[in-house]
Structures are given as C-alpha cells and as structure tokens.
C-alpha cells in the first residue's frame, strides 16, 4: 500500500475515533408518520443531541420560553410553545451551559405569539464529564402550521467517554440563555 494512502487512511480512522458512536435514533410520530428523529453521541468534550425534522415540521429552542417572555415584556400571550428540554442521567454529567444553533424567529407579533426554533435539523451540545452509559430524556414540541405534537422520548447512550478533539464546530452554536 502506498505511504500516502496509508497516511490518509490512518488520519480518517483517527478523526472517526474522536467522536463516539451515535445512539439508535428515537422517532417522534404523528398519525403513523415520522415527525422528527433524535440521536446522541459523545464528541470530544461534548454530549451532542441531533434532531432531524421532516418537511413542514419545526421544533423549538431550549430557551424559547425565555425569549418569548422577553419579547412579551410583561404582556399576556395566548400561549408559548414548549422549549426543548434535555436531561442527562447515568454516567455523564453536564459541566457547562447547553449550546444550540441561533434559532429562527417564528413569531407572529400581531397575535402576541413569540416563538423561536428550527426547521430541518438542529444540534444541541453540552460539555460533559464522566462516561456512558447514560440516558437522555428529550421533551418539547414539534409543530406544523396547524398541528403540534408533544415530544417525550428517551435516548439510551451505550458508549462514549469525553475527551480529545470534537468533530462538532461549537463556534457555530450559541449559549442557551
């Protein structure tokens, strides 16, 4: 085997070893259709939770309620969409603030309805200590223009030890407020 090819193969294997294996996906369904799929892994120092949403569906930021209340500035609203909440138990312990992509503004100010979240996909991450196994619980909401579905899933994470370099580019994420 040529040296360049061997070095390239070793580099690829090295990068792959930085990130743990993804958990089995957990699907959220509505009337037998998949709405969203979540999965998790340890990536460098981070616990990463990924969600992929089906077309037409969106979900909400971890700080959706806080953002909405700030925009309402004490005024009443018809309601606030449920934020994404991720709890971790078992061998992994969060050791910092959660990170998320900058959310899209879904607000309808004329209705005093303020909401922030994601379409297509999103990644939530937090630095962790310890080692898997761990159990993640994800609660929240996914909605279309006319329907909302509560999210209440568990993601068992069998393997993963924080450390090394992350594949995740955390500079593209913002701290949850």
PDB file of C-alpha atoms in Angstrom:
ATOM      1  CA  UNK A   1       0.000   0.000   0.000  1.00  0.00           C
ATOM      2  CA  UNK A   2       1.449   3.410  -0.934  1.00  0.00           C
ATOM      3  CA  UNK A   3       2.527   5.570   2.018  1.00  0.00           C
ATOM      4  CA  UNK A   4       0.203   8.483   1.113  1.00  0.00           C
ATOM      5  CA  UNK A   5      -2.821   6.181   1.014  1.00  0.00           C
ATOM      6  CA  UNK A   6      -1.821   4.601   4.338  1.00  0.00           C
ATOM      7  CA  UNK A   7      -1.386   8.021   5.986  1.00  0.00           C
ATOM      8  CA  UNK A   8      -4.748   9.201   4.658  1.00  0.00           C
ATOM      9  CA  UNK A   9      -6.449   6.055   5.939  1.00  0.00           C
ATOM     10  CA  UNK A  10      -4.826   6.483   9.372  1.00  0.00           C
ATOM     11  CA  UNK A  11      -5.935  10.129   9.518  1.00  0.00           C
ATOM     12  CA  UNK A  12      -9.521   9.163   8.664  1.00  0.00           C
ATOM     13  CA  UNK A  13      -9.551   6.460  11.345  1.00  0.00           C
ATOM     14  CA  UNK A  14      -8.127   8.931  13.843  1.00  0.00           C
ATOM     15  CA  UNK A  15     -10.857  11.512  13.105  1.00  0.00           C
ATOM     16  CA  UNK A  16     -13.541   8.835  13.365  1.00  0.00           C
ATOM     17  CA  UNK A  17     -12.253   7.825  16.802  1.00  0.00           C
ATOM     18  CA  UNK A  18     -12.725  11.380  18.150  1.00  0.00           C
ATOM     19  CA  UNK A  19     -16.482  11.072  18.027  1.00  0.00           C
ATOM     20  CA  UNK A  20     -18.375   8.286  19.753  1.00  0.00           C
ATOM     21  CA  UNK A  21     -20.978   6.227  18.010  1.00  0.00           C
ATOM     22  CA  UNK A  22     -24.447   7.688  17.536  1.00  0.00           C
ATOM     23  CA  UNK A  23     -27.212   6.212  19.662  1.00  0.00           C
ATOM     24  CA  UNK A  24     -30.050   4.424  17.964  1.00  0.00           C
ATOM     25  CA  UNK A  25     -32.433   7.057  16.593  1.00  0.00           C
ATOM     26  CA  UNK A  26     -35.620   7.767  18.534  1.00  0.00           C
ATOM     27  CA  UNK A  27     -38.514   8.706  16.284  1.00  0.00           C
ATOM     28  CA  UNK A  28     -41.379  11.041  17.126  1.00  0.00           C
ATOM     29  CA  UNK A  29     -44.513  10.160  15.169  1.00  0.00           C
ATOM     30  CA  UNK A  30     -47.861  11.751  14.438  1.00  0.00           C
ATOM     31  CA  UNK A  31     -50.617   9.604  12.875  1.00  0.00           C
ATOM     32  CA  UNK A  32     -48.059   6.935  11.886  1.00  0.00           C
ATOM     33  CA  UNK A  33     -45.820   9.476  10.126  1.00  0.00           C
ATOM     34  CA  UNK A  34     -42.357  10.344  11.404  1.00  0.00           C
ATOM     35  CA  UNK A  35     -42.167  13.967  12.559  1.00  0.00           C
ATOM     36  CA  UNK A  36     -38.607  14.049  13.902  1.00  0.00           C
ATOM     37  CA  UNK A  37     -35.718  11.755  14.759  1.00  0.00           C
ATOM     38  CA  UNK A  38     -33.275  12.327  17.613  1.00  0.00           C
ATOM     39  CA  UNK A  39     -29.924  10.696  18.287  1.00  0.00           C
ATOM     40  CA  UNK A  40     -26.980  11.407  20.577  1.00  0.00           C
ATOM     41  CA  UNK A  41     -23.258  10.781  20.956  1.00  0.00           C
ATOM     42  CA  UNK A  42     -20.178  11.936  22.804  1.00  0.00           C
ATOM     43  CA  UNK A  43     -17.990  14.073  20.527  1.00  0.00           C
ATOM     44  CA  UNK A  44     -14.727  15.289  22.052  1.00  0.00           C
ATOM     45  CA  UNK A  45     -15.701  17.053  25.300  1.00  0.00           C
ATOM     46  CA  UNK A  46     -19.362  17.390  24.221  1.00  0.00           C
ATOM     47  CA  UNK A  47     -22.545  15.417  24.505  1.00  0.00           C
ATOM     48  CA  UNK A  48     -24.299  16.134  21.205  1.00  0.00           C
ATOM     49  CA  UNK A  49     -28.015  15.662  20.524  1.00  0.00           C
ATOM     50  CA  UNK A  50     -29.088  15.878  16.895  1.00  0.00           C
ATOM     51  CA  UNK A  51     -32.643  16.261  15.619  1.00  0.00           C
ATOM     52  CA  UNK A  52     -33.744  15.872  12.001  1.00  0.00           C
ATOM     53  CA  UNK A  53     -37.239  17.151  11.231  1.00  0.00           C
ATOM     54  CA  UNK A  54     -39.477  16.102   8.389  1.00  0.00           C
ATOM     55  CA  UNK A  55     -40.506  18.774   5.846  1.00  0.00           C
ATOM     56  CA  UNK A  56     -43.160  21.136   7.197  1.00  0.00           C
ATOM     57  CA  UNK A  57     -42.293  20.478  10.847  1.00  0.00           C
ATOM     58  CA  UNK A  58     -40.293  22.661  13.226  1.00  0.00           C
ATOM     59  CA  UNK A  59     -39.213  22.410  16.859  1.00  0.00           C
ATOM     60  CA  UNK A  60     -38.208  24.966  19.454  1.00  0.00           C
ATOM     61  CA  UNK A  61     -35.049  26.283  21.054  1.00  0.00           C
ATOM     62  CA  UNK A  62     -34.034  25.361  24.589  1.00  0.00           C
ATOM     63  CA  UNK A  63     -34.623  28.978  25.635  1.00  0.00           C
ATOM     64  CA  UNK A  64     -37.851  29.516  23.684  1.00  0.00           C
ATOM     65  CA  UNK A  65     -39.852  30.409  26.801  1.00  0.00           C
ATOM     66  CA  UNK A  66     -37.296  32.962  27.995  1.00  0.00           C
ATOM     67  CA  UNK A  67     -37.022  34.567  24.555  1.00  0.00           C
ATOM     68  CA  UNK A  68     -40.828  34.764  24.286  1.00  0.00           C
ATOM     69  CA  UNK A  69     -41.225  36.327  27.741  1.00  0.00           C
ATOM     70  CA  UNK A  70     -38.545  38.910  26.917  1.00  0.00           C
ATOM     71  CA  UNK A  71     -40.409  39.911  23.759  1.00  0.00           C
ATOM     72  CA  UNK A  72     -43.761  39.987  25.568  1.00  0.00           C
ATOM     73  CA  UNK A  73     -42.272  42.424  28.114  1.00  0.00           C
ATOM     74  CA  UNK A  74     -44.938  41.649  30.709  1.00  0.00           C
ATOM     75  CA  UNK A  75     -47.874  41.494  28.286  1.00  0.00           C
ATOM     76  CA  UNK A  76     -50.122  38.434  28.162  1.00  0.00           C
ATOM     77  CA  UNK A  77     -49.939  35.905  25.348  1.00  0.00           C
ATOM     78  CA  UNK A  78     -52.292  33.193  24.128  1.00  0.00           C
ATOM     79  CA  UNK A  79     -49.525  30.700  24.855  1.00  0.00           C
ATOM     80  CA  UNK A  80     -45.876  29.854  24.466  1.00  0.00           C
ATOM     81  CA  UNK A  81     -44.582  26.824  22.580  1.00  0.00           C
ATOM     82  CA  UNK A  82     -42.745  24.307  24.739  1.00  0.00           C
ATOM     83  CA  UNK A  83     -38.962  24.636  24.697  1.00  0.00           C
ATOM     84  CA  UNK A  84     -36.676  21.686  24.052  1.00  0.00           C
ATOM     85  CA  UNK A  85     -35.551  20.249  27.403  1.00  0.00           C
ATOM     86  CA  UNK A  86     -32.803  17.626  27.583  1.00  0.00           C
ATOM     87  CA  UNK A  87     -31.959  15.886  30.842  1.00  0.00           C
ATOM     88  CA  UNK A  88     -28.998  13.566  31.313  1.00  0.00           C
ATOM     89  CA  UNK A  89     -28.718  10.755  33.858  1.00  0.00           C
ATOM     90  CA  UNK A  90     -26.323   7.893  34.355  1.00  0.00           C
ATOM     91  CA  UNK A  91     -22.582   8.169  33.859  1.00  0.00           C
ATOM     92  CA  UNK A  92     -22.451  11.517  32.026  1.00  0.00           C
ATOM     93  CA  UNK A  93     -22.829  14.832  33.854  1.00  0.00           C
ATOM     94  CA  UNK A  94     -23.187  18.209  32.103  1.00  0.00           C
ATOM     95  CA  UNK A  95     -20.321  20.519  33.083  1.00  0.00           C
ATOM     96  CA  UNK A  96     -21.244  23.709  31.269  1.00  0.00           C
ATOM     97  CA  UNK A  97     -24.006  25.596  29.519  1.00  0.00           C
ATOM     98  CA  UNK A  98     -26.011  23.998  26.736  1.00  0.00           C
ATOM     99  CA  UNK A  99     -25.296  25.251  23.219  1.00  0.00           C
ATOM    100  CA  UNK A 100     -27.721  25.454  20.293  1.00  0.00           C
ATOM    101  CA  UNK A 101     -27.809  26.964  16.805  1.00  0.00           C
ATOM    102  CA  UNK A 102     -29.088  30.541  16.601  1.00  0.00           C
ATOM    103  CA  UNK A 103     -32.858  29.932  16.372  1.00  0.00           C
ATOM    104  CA  UNK A 104     -35.129  31.127  13.604  1.00  0.00           C
ATOM    105  CA  UNK A 105     -37.849  33.598  14.596  1.00  0.00           C
ATOM    106  CA  UNK A 106     -41.301  32.023  14.044  1.00  0.00           C
ATOM    107  CA  UNK A 107     -43.068  34.847  15.906  1.00  0.00           C
ATOM    108  CA  UNK A 108     -46.398  36.383  14.988  1.00  0.00           C
ATOM    109  CA  UNK A 109     -46.205  39.728  16.824  1.00  0.00           C
ATOM    110  CA  UNK A 110     -49.677  40.781  15.644  1.00  0.00           C
ATOM    111  CA  UNK A 111     -51.014  37.851  17.726  1.00  0.00           C
ATOM    112  CA  UNK A 112     -48.533  38.421  20.573  1.00  0.00           C
ATOM    113  CA  UNK A 113     -47.161  34.945  19.830  1.00  0.00           C
ATOM    114  CA  UNK A 114     -43.377  34.732  20.066  1.00  0.00           C
ATOM    115  CA  UNK A 115     -41.580  31.546  19.186  1.00  0.00           C
ATOM    116  CA  UNK A 116     -38.034  30.543  18.205  1.00  0.00           C
ATOM    117  CA  UNK A 117     -36.726  27.295  16.820  1.00  0.00           C
ATOM    118  CA  UNK A 118     -35.529  25.125  13.996  1.00  0.00           C
ATOM    119  CA  UNK A 119     -36.625  23.606  10.716  1.00  0.00           C
ATOM    120  CA  UNK A 120     -34.961  20.628   9.002  1.00  0.00           C
ATOM    121  CA  UNK A 121     -32.309  19.974  11.668  1.00  0.00           C
ATOM    122  CA  UNK A 122     -30.624  21.232  14.815  1.00  0.00           C
ATOM    123  CA  UNK A 123     -27.829  20.208  17.154  1.00  0.00           C
ATOM    124  CA  UNK A 124     -27.732  20.760  20.905  1.00  0.00           C
ATOM    125  CA  UNK A 125     -24.466  20.258  22.787  1.00  0.00           C
ATOM    126  CA  UNK A 126     -23.056  20.496  26.305  1.00  0.00           C
ATOM    127  CA  UNK A 127     -19.632  19.730  27.743  1.00  0.00           C
ATOM    128  CA  UNK A 128     -19.769  16.629  29.925  1.00  0.00           C
ATOM    129  CA  UNK A 129     -17.727  14.720  32.480  1.00  0.00           C
ATOM    130  CA  UNK A 130     -17.898  11.011  33.237  1.00  0.00           C
ATOM    131  CA  UNK A 131     -18.556   8.201  30.790  1.00  0.00           C
ATOM    132  CA  UNK A 132     -21.516   6.487  29.187  1.00  0.00           C
ATOM    133  CA  UNK A 133     -23.756   4.587  29.614  1.00  0.00           C
ATOM    134  CA  UNK A 134     -26.212   7.396  30.065  1.00  0.00           C
ATOM    135  CA  UNK A 135     -29.878   8.049  29.481  1.00  0.00           C
ATOM    136  CA  UNK A 136     -31.091  11.250  27.856  1.00  0.00           C
ATOM    137  CA  UNK A 137     -34.683  12.412  28.047  1.00  0.00           C
ATOM    138  CA  UNK A 138     -35.888  14.904  25.452  1.00  0.00           C
ATOM    139  CA  UNK A 139     -39.119  16.805  25.983  1.00  0.00           C
ATOM    140  CA  UNK A 140     -40.546  19.540  23.820  1.00  0.00           C
ATOM    141  CA  UNK A 141     -42.846  20.160  20.922  1.00  0.00           C
ATOM    142  CA  UNK A 142     -42.801  19.841  17.152  1.00  0.00           C
ATOM    143  CA  UNK A 143     -45.337  21.752  15.088  1.00  0.00           C
ATOM    144  CA  UNK A 144     -46.598  22.454  11.601  1.00  0.00           C
ATOM    145  CA  UNK A 145     -48.710  25.498  10.772  1.00  0.00           C
ATOM    146  CA  UNK A 146     -51.805  23.630  12.020  1.00  0.00           C
ATOM    147  CA  UNK A 147     -50.692  20.798  14.338  1.00  0.00           C
ATOM    148  CA  UNK A 148     -48.413  20.364  17.347  1.00  0.00           C
ATOM    149  CA  UNK A 149     -47.023  17.111  18.688  1.00  0.00           C
ATOM    150  CA  UNK A 150     -45.553  16.760  22.183  1.00  0.00           C
ATOM    151  CA  UNK A 151     -42.098  15.205  22.308  1.00  0.00           C
ATOM    152  CA  UNK A 152     -41.245  12.878  25.182  1.00  0.00           C
ATOM    153  CA  UNK A 153     -38.525  10.420  24.213  1.00  0.00           C
ATOM    154  CA  UNK A 154     -35.599   8.588  25.764  1.00  0.00           C
ATOM    155  CA  UNK A 155     -32.188   8.173  24.133  1.00  0.00           C
ATOM    156  CA  UNK A 156     -30.041   5.459  25.710  1.00  0.00           C
ATOM    157  CA  UNK A 157     -26.371   6.168  25.034  1.00  0.00           C
ATOM    158  CA  UNK A 158     -24.356   2.974  25.497  1.00  0.00           C
ATOM    159  CA  UNK A 159     -20.817   4.217  24.872  1.00  0.00           C
ATOM    160  CA  UNK A 160     -18.760   7.373  24.943  1.00  0.00           C
ATOM    161  CA  UNK A 161     -16.035   8.975  27.018  1.00  0.00           C
ATOM    162  CA  UNK A 162     -15.448  12.737  26.761  1.00  0.00           C
ATOM    163  CA  UNK A 163     -12.032  13.782  25.553  1.00  0.00           C
ATOM    164  CA  UNK A 164      -9.995  14.617  22.512  1.00  0.00           C
ATOM    165  CA  UNK A 165     -10.929  16.931  19.699  1.00  0.00           C
ATOM    166  CA  UNK A 166     -14.541  17.344  18.618  1.00  0.00           C
ATOM    167  CA  UNK A 167     -15.864  16.917  15.097  1.00  0.00           C
ATOM    168  CA  UNK A 168     -18.615  19.380  16.098  1.00  0.00           C
ATOM    169  CA  UNK A 169     -17.814  23.009  15.281  1.00  0.00           C
ATOM    170  CA  UNK A 170     -19.064  24.587  18.512  1.00  0.00           C
ATOM    171  CA  UNK A 171     -18.226  28.064  17.213  1.00  0.00           C
ATOM    172  CA  UNK A 172     -21.409  27.824  15.094  1.00  0.00           C
ATOM    173  CA  UNK A 173     -23.551  27.413  18.221  1.00  0.00           C
ATOM    174  CA  UNK A 174     -24.752  29.952  20.800  1.00  0.00           C
ATOM    175  CA  UNK A 175     -25.190  29.542  24.537  1.00  0.00           C
ATOM    176  CA  UNK A 176     -28.718  28.859  25.716  1.00  0.00           C
ATOM    177  CA  UNK A 177     -29.960  31.983  27.503  1.00  0.00           C
TER     178      UNK A 177
END
